[in-house]
Coordinates of C-alpha atoms in Angstrom, one line a residue:
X1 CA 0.0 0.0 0.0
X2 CA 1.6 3.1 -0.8
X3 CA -1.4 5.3 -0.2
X4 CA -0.7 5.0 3.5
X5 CA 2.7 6.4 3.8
X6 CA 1.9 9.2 1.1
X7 CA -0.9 10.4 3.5
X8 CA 1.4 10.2 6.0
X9 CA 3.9 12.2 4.4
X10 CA 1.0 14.7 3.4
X11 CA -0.2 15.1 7.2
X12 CA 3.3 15.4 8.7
X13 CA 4.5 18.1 6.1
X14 CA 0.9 20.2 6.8
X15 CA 2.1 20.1 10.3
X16 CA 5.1 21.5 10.0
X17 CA 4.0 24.3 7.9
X18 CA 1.5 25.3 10.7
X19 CA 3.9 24.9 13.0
X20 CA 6.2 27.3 11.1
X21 CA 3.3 29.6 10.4
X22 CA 0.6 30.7 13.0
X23 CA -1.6 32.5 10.7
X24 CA -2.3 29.2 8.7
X25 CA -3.0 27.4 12.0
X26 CA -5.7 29.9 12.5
X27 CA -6.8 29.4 9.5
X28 CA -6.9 26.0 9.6
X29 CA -8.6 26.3 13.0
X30 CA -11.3 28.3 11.5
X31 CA -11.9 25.6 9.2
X32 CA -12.5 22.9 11.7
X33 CA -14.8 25.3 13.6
X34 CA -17.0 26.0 10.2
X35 CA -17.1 22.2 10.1
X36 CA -18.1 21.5 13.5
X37 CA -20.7 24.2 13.4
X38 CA -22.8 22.2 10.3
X39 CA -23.3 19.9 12.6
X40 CA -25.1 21.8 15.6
X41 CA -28.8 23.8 16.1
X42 CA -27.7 25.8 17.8
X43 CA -24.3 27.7 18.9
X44 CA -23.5 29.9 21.9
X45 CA -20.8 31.7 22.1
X46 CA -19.3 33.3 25.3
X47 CA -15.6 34.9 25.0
X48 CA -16.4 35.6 21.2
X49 CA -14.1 33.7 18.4
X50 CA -10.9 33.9 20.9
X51 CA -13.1 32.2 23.6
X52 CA -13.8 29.4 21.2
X53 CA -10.5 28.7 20.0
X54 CA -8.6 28.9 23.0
X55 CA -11.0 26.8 25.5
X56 CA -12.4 24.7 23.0
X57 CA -9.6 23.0 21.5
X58 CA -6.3 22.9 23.9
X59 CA -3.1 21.0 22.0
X60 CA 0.0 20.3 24.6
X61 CA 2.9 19.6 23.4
X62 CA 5.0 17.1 26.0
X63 CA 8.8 18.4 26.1
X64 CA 10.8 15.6 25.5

């Protein structure tokens, strides 16, 4: 299967350029919000679009 490791390939060099560029994360952030909110009634928001992003979604990142 070489479809696998392609996709792979594909996710890990997204990452990296997110990681390199915080506008794009946002970005991509906003897209995964748009796609979540599709699937609800109803939305309320309290802390506005900075509320949402920050306490909805919360990435660590272990130092190693």
């Amino acid at each position: 299967m070489v479809e696998q490791p392609t996709a792979t390939r594909s996710l890990l060099n997204t990452a990296r350029l997110m990681d390199d560029n915080p506008t794009l994360m946002r970005l991509k952030e906003l897209e995964v919000l748009e796609k979540v909110t599709e699937k609800v009634d109803r939305l309320t928001v309290f802390g506005g679009l900075d509320g949402i992003l920050n306490d909805t979604v919360k990435l660590q990142v272990n130092a190693n």
